[in-house]
Short mmCIF file of C-alpha atoms in Angstrom, two decimals:
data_model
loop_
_atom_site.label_atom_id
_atom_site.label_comp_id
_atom_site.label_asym_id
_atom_site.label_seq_id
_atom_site.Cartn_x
_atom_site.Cartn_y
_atom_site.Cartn_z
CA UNK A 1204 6.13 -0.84 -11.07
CA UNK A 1205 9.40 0.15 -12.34
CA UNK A 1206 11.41 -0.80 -15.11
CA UNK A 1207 13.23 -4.00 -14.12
CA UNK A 1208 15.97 -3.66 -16.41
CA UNK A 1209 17.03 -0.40 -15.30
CA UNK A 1210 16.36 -1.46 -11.59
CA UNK A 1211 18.65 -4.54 -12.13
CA UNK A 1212 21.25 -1.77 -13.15
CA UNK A 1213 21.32 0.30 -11.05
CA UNK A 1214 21.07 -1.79 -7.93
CA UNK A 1215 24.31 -3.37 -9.26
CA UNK A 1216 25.92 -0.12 -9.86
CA UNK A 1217 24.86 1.37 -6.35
CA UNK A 1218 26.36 -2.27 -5.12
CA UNK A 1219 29.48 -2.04 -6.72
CA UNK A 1220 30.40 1.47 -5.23
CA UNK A 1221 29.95 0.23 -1.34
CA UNK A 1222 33.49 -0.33 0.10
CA UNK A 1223 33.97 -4.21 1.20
CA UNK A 1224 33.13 -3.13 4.99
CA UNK A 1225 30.22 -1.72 4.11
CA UNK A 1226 29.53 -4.50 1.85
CA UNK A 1227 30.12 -7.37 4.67
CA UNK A 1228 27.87 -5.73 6.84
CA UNK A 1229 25.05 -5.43 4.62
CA UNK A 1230 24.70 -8.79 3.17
CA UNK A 1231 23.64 -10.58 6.01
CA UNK A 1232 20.83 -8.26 6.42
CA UNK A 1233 20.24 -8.67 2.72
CA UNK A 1234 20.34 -12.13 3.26
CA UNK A 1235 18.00 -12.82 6.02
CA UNK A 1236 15.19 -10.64 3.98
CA UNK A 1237 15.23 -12.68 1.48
CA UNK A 1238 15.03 -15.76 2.94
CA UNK A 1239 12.00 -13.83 4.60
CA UNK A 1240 10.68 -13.13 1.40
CA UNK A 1241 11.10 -17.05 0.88
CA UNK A 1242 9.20 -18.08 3.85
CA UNK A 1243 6.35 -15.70 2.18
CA UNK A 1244 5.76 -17.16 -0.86
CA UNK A 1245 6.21 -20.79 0.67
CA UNK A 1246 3.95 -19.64 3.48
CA UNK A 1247 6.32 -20.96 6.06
CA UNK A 1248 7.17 -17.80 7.66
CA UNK A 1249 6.31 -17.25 11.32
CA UNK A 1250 2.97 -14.88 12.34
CA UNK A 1251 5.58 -13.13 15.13
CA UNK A 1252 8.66 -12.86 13.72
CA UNK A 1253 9.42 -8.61 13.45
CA UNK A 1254 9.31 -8.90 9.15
CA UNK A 1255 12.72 -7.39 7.82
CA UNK A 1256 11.87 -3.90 6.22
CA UNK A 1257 10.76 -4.06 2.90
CA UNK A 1258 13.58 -1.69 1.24
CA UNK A 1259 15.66 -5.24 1.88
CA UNK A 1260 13.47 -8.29 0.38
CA UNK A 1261 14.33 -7.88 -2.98
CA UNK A 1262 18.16 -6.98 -3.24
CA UNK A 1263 19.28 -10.33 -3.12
CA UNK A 1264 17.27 -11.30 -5.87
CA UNK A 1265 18.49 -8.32 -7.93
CA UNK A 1266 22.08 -8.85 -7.45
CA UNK A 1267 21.87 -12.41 -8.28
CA UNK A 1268 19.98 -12.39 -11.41
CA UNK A 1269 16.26 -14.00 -9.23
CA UNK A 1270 17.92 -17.65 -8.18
CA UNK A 1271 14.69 -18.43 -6.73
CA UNK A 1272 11.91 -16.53 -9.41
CA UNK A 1273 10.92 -14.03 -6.46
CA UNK A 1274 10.80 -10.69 -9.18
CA UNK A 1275 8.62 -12.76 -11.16
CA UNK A 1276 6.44 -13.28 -7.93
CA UNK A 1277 6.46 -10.21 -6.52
CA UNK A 1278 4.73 -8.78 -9.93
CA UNK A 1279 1.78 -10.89 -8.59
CA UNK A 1280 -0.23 -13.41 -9.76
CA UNK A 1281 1.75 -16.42 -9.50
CA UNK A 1282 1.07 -17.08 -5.69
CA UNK A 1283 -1.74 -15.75 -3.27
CA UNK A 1284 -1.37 -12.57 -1.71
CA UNK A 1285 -0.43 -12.54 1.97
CA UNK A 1286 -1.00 -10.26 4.75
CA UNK A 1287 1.01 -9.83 7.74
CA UNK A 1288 0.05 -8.99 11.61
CA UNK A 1289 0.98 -5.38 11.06
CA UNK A 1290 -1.06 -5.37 7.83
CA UNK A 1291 1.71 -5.61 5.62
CA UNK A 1292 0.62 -7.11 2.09
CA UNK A 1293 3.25 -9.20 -0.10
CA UNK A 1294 3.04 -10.58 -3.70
CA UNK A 1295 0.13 -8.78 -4.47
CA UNK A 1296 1.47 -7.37 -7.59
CA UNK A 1297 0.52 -3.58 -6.69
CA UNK A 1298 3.21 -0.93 -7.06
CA UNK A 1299 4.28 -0.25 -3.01
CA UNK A 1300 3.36 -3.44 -1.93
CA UNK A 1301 5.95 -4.60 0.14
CA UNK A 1302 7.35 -7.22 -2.35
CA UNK A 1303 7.35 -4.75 -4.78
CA UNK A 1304 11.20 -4.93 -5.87
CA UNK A 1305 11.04 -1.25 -6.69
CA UNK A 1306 12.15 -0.71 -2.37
CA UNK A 1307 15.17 -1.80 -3.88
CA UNK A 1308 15.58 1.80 -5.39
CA UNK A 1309 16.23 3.22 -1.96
CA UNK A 1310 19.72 1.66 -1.90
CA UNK A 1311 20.09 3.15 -5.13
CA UNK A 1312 19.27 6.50 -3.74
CA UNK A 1313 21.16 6.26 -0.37
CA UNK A 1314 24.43 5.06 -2.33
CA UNK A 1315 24.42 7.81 -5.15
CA UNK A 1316 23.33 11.07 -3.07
CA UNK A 1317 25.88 9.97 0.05
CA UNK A 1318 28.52 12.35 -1.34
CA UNK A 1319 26.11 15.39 -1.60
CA UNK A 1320 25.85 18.09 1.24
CA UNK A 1321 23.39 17.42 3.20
CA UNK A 1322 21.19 20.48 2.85
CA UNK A 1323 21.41 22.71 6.74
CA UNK A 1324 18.75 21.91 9.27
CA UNK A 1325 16.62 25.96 8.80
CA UNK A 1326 13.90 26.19 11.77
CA UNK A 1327 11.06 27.57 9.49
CA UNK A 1328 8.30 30.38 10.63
CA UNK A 1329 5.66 30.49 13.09
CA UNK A 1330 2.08 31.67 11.38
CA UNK A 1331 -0.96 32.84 12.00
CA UNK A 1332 -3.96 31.04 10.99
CA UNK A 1333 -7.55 31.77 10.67
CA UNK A 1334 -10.07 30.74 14.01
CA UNK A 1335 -11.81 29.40 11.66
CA UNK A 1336 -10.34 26.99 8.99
CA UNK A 1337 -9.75 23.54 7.71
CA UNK A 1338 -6.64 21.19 7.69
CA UNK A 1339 -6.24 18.40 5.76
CA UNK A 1340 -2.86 15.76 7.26
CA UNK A 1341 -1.72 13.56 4.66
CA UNK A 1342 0.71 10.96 5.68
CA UNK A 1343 2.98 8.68 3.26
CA UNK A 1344 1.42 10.20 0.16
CA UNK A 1345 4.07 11.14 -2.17
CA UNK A 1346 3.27 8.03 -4.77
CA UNK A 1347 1.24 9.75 -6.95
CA UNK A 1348 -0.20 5.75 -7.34
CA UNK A 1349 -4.73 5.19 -8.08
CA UNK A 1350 -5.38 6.00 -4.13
CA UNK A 1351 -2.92 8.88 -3.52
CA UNK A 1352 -4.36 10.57 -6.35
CA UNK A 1353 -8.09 10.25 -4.69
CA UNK A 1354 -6.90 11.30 -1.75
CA UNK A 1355 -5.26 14.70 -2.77
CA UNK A 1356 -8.69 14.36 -4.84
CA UNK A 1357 -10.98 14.56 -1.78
CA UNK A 1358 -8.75 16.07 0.84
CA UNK A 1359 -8.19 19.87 -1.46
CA UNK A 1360 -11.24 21.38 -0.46
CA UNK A 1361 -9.59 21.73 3.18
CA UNK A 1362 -7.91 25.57 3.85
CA UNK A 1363 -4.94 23.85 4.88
CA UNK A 1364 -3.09 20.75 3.30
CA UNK A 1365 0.18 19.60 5.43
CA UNK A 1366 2.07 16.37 4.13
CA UNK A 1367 3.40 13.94 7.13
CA UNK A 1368 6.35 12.98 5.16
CA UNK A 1369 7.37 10.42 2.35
CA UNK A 1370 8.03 10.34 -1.18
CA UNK A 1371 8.27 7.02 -2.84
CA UNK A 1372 10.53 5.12 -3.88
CA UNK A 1373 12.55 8.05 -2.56
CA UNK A 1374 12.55 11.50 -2.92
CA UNK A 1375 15.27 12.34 -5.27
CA UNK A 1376 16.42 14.39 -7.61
CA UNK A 1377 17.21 12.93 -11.25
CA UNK A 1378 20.83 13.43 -11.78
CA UNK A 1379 21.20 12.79 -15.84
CA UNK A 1380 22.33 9.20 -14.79
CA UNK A 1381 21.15 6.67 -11.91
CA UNK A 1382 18.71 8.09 -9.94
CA UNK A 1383 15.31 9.32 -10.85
CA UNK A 1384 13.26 12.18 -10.13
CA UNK A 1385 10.70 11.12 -7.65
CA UNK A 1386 10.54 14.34 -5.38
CA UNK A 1387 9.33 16.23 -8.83
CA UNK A 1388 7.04 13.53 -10.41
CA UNK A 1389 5.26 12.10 -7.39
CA UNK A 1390 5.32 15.37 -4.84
CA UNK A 1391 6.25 18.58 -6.17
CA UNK A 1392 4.73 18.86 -9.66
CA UNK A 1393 1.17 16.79 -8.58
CA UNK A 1394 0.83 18.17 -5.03
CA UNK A 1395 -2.53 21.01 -5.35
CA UNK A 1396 -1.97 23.11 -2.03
CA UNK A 1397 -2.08 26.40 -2.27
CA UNK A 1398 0.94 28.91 -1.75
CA UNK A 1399 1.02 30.05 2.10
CA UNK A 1400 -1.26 27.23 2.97
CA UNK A 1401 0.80 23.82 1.72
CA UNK A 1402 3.21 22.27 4.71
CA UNK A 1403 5.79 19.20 3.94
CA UNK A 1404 7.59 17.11 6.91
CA UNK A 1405 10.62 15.45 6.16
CA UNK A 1406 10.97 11.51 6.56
CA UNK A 1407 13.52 8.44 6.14
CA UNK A 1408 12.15 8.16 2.43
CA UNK A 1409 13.43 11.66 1.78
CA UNK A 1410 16.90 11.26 3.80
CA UNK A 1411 17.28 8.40 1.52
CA UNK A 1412 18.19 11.17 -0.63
CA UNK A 1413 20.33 13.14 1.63
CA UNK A 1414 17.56 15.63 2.01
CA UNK A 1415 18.15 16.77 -1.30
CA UNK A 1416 14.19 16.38 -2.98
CA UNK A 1417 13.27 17.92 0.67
CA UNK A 1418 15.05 20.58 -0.17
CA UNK A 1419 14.06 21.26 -3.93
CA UNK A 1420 10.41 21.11 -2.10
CA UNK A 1421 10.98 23.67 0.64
CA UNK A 1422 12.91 26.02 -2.46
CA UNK A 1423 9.57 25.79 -4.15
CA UNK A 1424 7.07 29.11 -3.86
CA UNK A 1425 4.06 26.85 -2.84
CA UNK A 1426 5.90 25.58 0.44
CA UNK A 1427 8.01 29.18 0.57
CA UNK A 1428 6.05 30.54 3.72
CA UNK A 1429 7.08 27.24 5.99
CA UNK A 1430 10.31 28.42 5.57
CA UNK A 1431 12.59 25.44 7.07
CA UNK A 1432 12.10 21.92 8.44
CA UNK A 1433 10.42 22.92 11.22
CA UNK A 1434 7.12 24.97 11.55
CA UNK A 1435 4.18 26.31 13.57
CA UNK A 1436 0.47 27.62 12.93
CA UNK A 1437 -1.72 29.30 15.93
CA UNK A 1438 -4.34 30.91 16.14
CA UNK A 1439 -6.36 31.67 19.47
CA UNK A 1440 -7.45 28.68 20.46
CA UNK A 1441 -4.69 26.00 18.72
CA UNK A 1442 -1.02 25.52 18.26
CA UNK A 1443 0.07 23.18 15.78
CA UNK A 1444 3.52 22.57 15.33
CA UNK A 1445 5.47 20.46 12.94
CA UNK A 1446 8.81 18.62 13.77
CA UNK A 1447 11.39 17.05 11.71
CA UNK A 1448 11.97 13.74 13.16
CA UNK A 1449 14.06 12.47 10.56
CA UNK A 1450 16.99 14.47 10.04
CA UNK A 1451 18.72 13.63 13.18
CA UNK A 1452 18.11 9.97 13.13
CA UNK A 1453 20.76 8.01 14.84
CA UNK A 1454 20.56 5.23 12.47
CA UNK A 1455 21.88 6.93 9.50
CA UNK A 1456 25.11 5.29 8.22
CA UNK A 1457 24.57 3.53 5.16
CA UNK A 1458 25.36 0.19 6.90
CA UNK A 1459 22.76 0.99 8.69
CA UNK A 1460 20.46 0.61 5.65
CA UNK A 1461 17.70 1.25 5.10
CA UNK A 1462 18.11 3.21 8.27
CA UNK A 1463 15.99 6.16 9.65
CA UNK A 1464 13.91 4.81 11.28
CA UNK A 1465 14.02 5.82 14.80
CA UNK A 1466 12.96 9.61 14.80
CA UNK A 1467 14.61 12.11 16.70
CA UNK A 1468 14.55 15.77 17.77
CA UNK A 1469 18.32 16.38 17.49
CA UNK A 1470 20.39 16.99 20.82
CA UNK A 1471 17.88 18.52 23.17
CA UNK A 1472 19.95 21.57 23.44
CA UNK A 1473 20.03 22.02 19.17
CA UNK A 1474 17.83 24.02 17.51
CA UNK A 1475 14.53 22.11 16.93
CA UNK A 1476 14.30 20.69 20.21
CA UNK A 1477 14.73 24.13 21.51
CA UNK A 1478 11.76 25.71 18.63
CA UNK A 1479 9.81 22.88 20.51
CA UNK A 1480 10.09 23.93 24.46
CA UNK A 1481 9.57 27.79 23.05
CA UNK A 1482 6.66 26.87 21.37
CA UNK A 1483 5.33 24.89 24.31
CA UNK A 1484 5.95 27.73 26.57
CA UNK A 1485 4.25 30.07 24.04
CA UNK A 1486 1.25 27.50 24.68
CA UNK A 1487 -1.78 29.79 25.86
CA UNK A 1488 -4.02 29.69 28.83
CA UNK A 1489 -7.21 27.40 27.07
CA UNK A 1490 -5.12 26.92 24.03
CA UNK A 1491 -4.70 23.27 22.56
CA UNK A 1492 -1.45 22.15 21.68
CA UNK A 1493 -1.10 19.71 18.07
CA UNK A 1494 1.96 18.14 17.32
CA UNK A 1495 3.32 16.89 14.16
CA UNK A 1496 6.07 14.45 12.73
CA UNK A 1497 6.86 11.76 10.46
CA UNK A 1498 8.25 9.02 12.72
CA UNK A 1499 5.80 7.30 15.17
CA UNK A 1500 5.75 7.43 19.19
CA UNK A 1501 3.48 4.43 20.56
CA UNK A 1502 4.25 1.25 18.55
CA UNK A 1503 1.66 0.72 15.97
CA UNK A 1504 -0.32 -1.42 18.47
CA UNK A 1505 -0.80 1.55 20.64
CA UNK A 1506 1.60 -0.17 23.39
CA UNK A 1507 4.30 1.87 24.90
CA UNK A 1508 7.71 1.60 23.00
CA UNK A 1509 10.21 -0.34 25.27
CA UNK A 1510 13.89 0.62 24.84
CA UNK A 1511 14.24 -1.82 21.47
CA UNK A 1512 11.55 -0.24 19.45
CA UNK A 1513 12.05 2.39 17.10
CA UNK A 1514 9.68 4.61 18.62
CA UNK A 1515 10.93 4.43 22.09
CA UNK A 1516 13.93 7.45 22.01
CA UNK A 1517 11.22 9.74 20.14
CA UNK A 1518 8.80 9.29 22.39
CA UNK A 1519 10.98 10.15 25.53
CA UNK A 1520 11.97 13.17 23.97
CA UNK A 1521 8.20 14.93 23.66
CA UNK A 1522 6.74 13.43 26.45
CA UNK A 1523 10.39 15.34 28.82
CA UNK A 1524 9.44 18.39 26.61
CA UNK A 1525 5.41 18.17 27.21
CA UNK A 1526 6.59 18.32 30.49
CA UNK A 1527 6.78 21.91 30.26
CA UNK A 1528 3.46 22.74 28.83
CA UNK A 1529 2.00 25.58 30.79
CA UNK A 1530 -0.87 24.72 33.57
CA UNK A 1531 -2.81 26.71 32.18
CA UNK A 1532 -2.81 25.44 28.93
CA UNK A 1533 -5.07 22.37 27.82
CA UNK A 1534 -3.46 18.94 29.05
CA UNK A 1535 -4.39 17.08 26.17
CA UNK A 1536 -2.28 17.06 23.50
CA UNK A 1537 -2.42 15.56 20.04
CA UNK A 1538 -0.06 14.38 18.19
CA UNK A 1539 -0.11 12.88 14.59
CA UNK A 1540 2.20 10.94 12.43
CA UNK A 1541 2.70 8.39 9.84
CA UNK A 1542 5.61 6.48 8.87
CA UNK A 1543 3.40 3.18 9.54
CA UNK A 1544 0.94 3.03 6.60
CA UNK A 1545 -1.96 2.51 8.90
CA UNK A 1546 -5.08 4.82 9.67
CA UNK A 1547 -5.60 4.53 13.70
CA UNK A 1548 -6.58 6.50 16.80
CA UNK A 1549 -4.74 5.46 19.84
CA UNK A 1550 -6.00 5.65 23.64
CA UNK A 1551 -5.00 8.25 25.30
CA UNK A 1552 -1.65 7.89 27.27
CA UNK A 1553 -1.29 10.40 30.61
CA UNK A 1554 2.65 11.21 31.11
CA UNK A 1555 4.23 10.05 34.33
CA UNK A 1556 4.62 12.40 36.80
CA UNK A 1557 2.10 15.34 36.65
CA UNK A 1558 2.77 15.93 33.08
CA UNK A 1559 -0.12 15.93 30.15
CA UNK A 1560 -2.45 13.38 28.39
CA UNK A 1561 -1.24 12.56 24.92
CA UNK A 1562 -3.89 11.71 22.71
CA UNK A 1563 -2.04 10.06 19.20
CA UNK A 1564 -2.95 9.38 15.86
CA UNK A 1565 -1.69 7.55 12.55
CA UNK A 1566 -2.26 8.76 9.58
CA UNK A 1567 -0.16 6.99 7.64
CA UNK A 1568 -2.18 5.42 5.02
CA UNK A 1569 -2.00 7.98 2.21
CA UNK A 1570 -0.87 5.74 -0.19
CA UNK A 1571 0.58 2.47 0.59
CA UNK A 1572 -1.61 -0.70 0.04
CA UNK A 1573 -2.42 -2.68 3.38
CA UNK A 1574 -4.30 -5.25 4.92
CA UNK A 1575 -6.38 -5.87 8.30
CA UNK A 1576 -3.84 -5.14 10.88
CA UNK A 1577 -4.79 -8.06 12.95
CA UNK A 1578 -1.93 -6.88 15.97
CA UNK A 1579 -4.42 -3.66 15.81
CA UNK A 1580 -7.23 -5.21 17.79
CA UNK A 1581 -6.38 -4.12 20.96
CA UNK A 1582 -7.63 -2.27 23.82
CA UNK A 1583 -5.14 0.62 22.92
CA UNK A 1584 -6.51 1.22 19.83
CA UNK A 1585 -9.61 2.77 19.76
CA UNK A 1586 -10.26 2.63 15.93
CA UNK A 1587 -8.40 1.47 12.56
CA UNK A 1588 -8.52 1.19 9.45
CA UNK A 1589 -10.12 -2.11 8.53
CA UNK A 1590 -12.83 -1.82 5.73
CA UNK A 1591 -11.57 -3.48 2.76
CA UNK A 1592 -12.31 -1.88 -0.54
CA UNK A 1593 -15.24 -3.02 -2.40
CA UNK A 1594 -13.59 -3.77 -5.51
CA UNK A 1595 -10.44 -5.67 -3.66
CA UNK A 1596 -9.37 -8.84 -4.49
CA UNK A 1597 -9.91 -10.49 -1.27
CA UNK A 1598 -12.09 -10.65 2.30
CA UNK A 1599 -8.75 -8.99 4.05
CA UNK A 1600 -7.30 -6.98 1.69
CA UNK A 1601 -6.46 -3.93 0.73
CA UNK A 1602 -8.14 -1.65 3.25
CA UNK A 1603 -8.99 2.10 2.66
CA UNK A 1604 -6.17 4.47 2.49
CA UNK A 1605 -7.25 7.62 3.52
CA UNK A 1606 -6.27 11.03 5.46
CA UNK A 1607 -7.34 13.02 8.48
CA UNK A 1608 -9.16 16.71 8.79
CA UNK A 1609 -8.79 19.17 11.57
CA UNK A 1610 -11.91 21.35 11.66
CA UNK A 1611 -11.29 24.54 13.46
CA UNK A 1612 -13.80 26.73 14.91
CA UNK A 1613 -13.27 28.88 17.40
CA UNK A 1614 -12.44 26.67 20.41
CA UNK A 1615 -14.24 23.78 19.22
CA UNK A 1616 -11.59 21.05 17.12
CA UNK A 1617 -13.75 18.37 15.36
CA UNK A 1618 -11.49 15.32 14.31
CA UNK A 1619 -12.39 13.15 10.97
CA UNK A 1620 -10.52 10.51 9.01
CA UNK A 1621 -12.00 10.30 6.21
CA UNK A 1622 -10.91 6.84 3.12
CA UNK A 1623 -9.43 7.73 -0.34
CA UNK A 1624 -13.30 9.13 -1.44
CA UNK A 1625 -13.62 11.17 0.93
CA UNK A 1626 -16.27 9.33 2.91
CA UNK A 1627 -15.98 9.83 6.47
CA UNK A 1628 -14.32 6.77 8.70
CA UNK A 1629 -13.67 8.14 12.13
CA UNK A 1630 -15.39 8.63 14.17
CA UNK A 1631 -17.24 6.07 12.90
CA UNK A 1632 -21.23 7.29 11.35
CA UNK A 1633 -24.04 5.74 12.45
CA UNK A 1634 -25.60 3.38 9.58
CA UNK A 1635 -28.77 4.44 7.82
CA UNK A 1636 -31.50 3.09 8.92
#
C-alpha cells in the first residue's frame, strides 16, 4: 500500500486547492462513503444499496486525521473481510482492495494535473495483421501488484498484447512534488509487448491525470505504430477496432469526482465516432467485426443499462452505429471491455430493429482483487469468474484474475479466458477423468 504519511499530505494539499464550491459539493459525497465504509466494518450496510465508488471511502478519514480507526482497518486484519454483490472486497488488507485508502490518490491526481492541457484527441492507424496470429486483451492491469505480474507472465507468448485501459492509483506523471509516477512504474517501464504489436486504451484512471501518463505511453516507441487513441487491426477475415471511451466522458468536472465513468464516443459527428461508422462500413463480406473499449455496455449483470446506469449512453451509441454494419458482413459482433474488475461472458443481445447480435465480454480482472459476484448468477451471464484461489484466505474470496486470448486462424476465432497462470477458464475444460 502506499505511504500513509505522504498520502495524508497530499490529500490535504489537493483539498486545500479546491475552491469552496467545489469543496461544498464534494463533501457530501465524501461523506456518505464513509459512512458506507462504516456500515462495512460494522456489517450493517445494506446487500442492495449501489456501494459509493471506492476512490471516495477513505477521504474523510484522511482529512480528519481517522475519527473512527478506518486506515487502521482498511490495512486488514482487524475485522473480517467482506464481499459485496458485485464482488467488491473491503478490509482485506490487499493493495487495490476497495478499502485500500490509496483510491484516495486519485483526488490527488485529478486536483494537481487539472491545470495541464489536456493532450488532443489523435485518431491512430489502421493495420494489417497476420491471418494467422494471437491476441492477448488485458483489462485493468496497470498495478504491477503479485497477479498483474502473472498475468503479463502468462499472457506474452500471444503475437499481440492490447491493454483495455487503467493504471493504478492513476496514471500520472511524477512532477518533482505531489504526484507520483504511476504511468512509468506500473505500465510503461514493466509492460513486455513488443514494438508494432503492443495496443493501450485510455480509461477514467488515466483521465484522472488529464491524459497526461496516456500520453507519455502513446509517445513511447513500443506503442508508436497505434498512433492515437483510437485504432484498428484487420486482416481477411477480422476487424478489430479499439475506441477511446473515456476521453469524452460527460462526467468530467472535478465536482464530479471521481467522475468518468460513463464512456462515450464524443459527439457522433467528431472524429472517433466517425473512425467508427468508416470502419464499420469498411467491414467485409464474411468478415467479423471486434470491438474494443474501456468503459462497459451491459451492466455487469448482463442486464440492459436503463437510462440511470453508467453504461446506458455508451451503449446507445454502438448499438445506432452497428446499425450500419454491412449485410454482408457477419452479424455477430464482439465487443470487449473492462472497467468492472470482473472476468464474464455475457448472452448475446440482438439490436432492435434489424440491426446485429452483440456478443460482450469483461475482461476486467487483470489486476484488482475480487470476490464471487453473487449479482453474476444470472441467466445473462453465461460464465464468470468464480474459482477462488487455492491459497486465499477464505471460501469466497479472492477469485482468479485473469485475461482473455483471441486465436486467429484463417476464418476460424477461438475465444479463451484464461486465470493469472495461464490455465484456461472459459470455456470451461472438461475435468480429468
Amino acid at each position: 500500500m502506499k505511504d500513509l504519511s505522504r498520502l495524508r499530505e497530499q490529500v490535504k494539499a489537493a483539498w486545500a486547492k479546491l475552491p469552496p464550491d467545489v469543496k461544498a459539493k464534494l463533501e457530501p459525497k465524501i461523506r456518505a462513503a464513509h459512512l458506507h465504509a462504516l456500515a462495512v466494518r460494522n456489517k450493517t450496510v445494506s446487500a442492495v444499496a449501489r456501494p459509493p465508488h471506492r476512490e471516495l471511502l477513505m477521504l474523510h478519514s484522511l482529512l480528519n486525521d481517522d475519527p473512527d480507526g478506518l486506515l487502521a482497518a482498511s490495512a486488514g486484519g482487524i475485522y473480517p473481510p467482506y464481499v459485496g454483490p458485485d464482488g467488491q472486497v473491503y478490509y482485506a488488507g490487499v493493495k487495490y482492495d476497495s478499502t485500500d485508502f490509496g483510491w484516495a490518490y486519485c483526488l490527488v491526481a485529478v486536483v494537481f494535473t487539472d491545470q495541464d492541457t489536456t493532450p488532443q484527441f489523435t485518431v491512430g492507424n489502421v493495420m494489417p495483421i497476420p491471418d494467422n496470429t494471437t491476441l492477448a486483451i488485458l483489462g485493468d492491469w496497470g498495478g504491477w501488484n503479485a497477479p498483474a505480474q502473472s498475468v503479463v507472465a502468462a499472457a506474452q507468448s500471444c503475437d499481440y498484447l492490447i491493454h483495455l485501459g487503467d493504471v493504478y492509483y492513476a496514471g500520472t506523471n511524477s512532477d518533482g512534488g505531489w504526484l507520483d509516477p504511476y504511468e512509468s512504474s506500473h505500465f510503461i517501464d514493466v509492460w513486455p509487448g513488443a514494438a508494432g504489436k503492443s495496443f493501450a486504451l485510455n480509461s477514467n484512471h488515466d483521465m484522472y491525470a488529464n491524459a497526461t501518463g496516456y500520453a507519455l505511453t502513446l509517445g513511447q516507441p513500443t506503442f508508436a505504430a497505434q498512433g492515437g487513441n483510437c485504432f484498428a487491426l484487420y486482416n481477411k477475415a477480422f476487424r478489430i477496432v479499439g475506441l477511446d471511451t473515456a476521453y469524452y466522458a460527460p462526467d468530467s468536472s472535478i465536482e464530479n469526482f471521481p467522475g468518468y465513468m460513463i464512456g462515450s464516443l464524443g459527439d457522433p459527428s467528431g472524429a472517433q465516432a466517425q473512425f467508427l461508422q468508416q470502419q464499420i462500413q469498411q467491414v467485409t463480406s464474411g468478415q467479423t467485426l471486434i470491438l474494443l473499449t474501456h468503459h462497459n455496455g451491459l451492466n455487469q449483470d448482463g442486464s440492459l443499462p436503463g437510462p440511470s446506469d453508467d453504461g446506458s449512453l455508451l451503449w446507445g451509441q454502438v448499438t445506432t452505429a452497428l446499425k450500419q454494419l454491412p449485410a454482408g458482413a457477419n452479424q455477430n459482433v464482439l465487443w470487449y471491455w473492462g472497467h468492472v474488475h470482473a472476468g464474464a461472458v455475457y448472452a448475446s443481445q440482438t439490436i432492435p430493429g434489424g440491426g446485429p447480435t452483440i456478443n460482450s465480454r469483461c475482461c476486467g480482472h487483470g489486476c484488482i482483487p475480487w470476490g464471487i459476484a453473487t449479482e453474476m448468477q444470472t441467466s445473462n451471464v453465461l460464465w464468470f469468474e468464480n474459482t477462488v484461489v487455492p491459497s486465499g484466505p477464505a471460501s469466497n474470496y479472492f477469485v482468479n484474475n485473469g485475461y482473455a486470448v483471441l486465436a486467429l486462424n484463417g476464418t476460424s476465432l477461438t475465444e479463451t479466458f484464461h486465470d493469472q497462470i495461464g490455465n484456461q477458464a472459459w470455456p470451461v475444460p472438461p475435468k480429468a477423468g
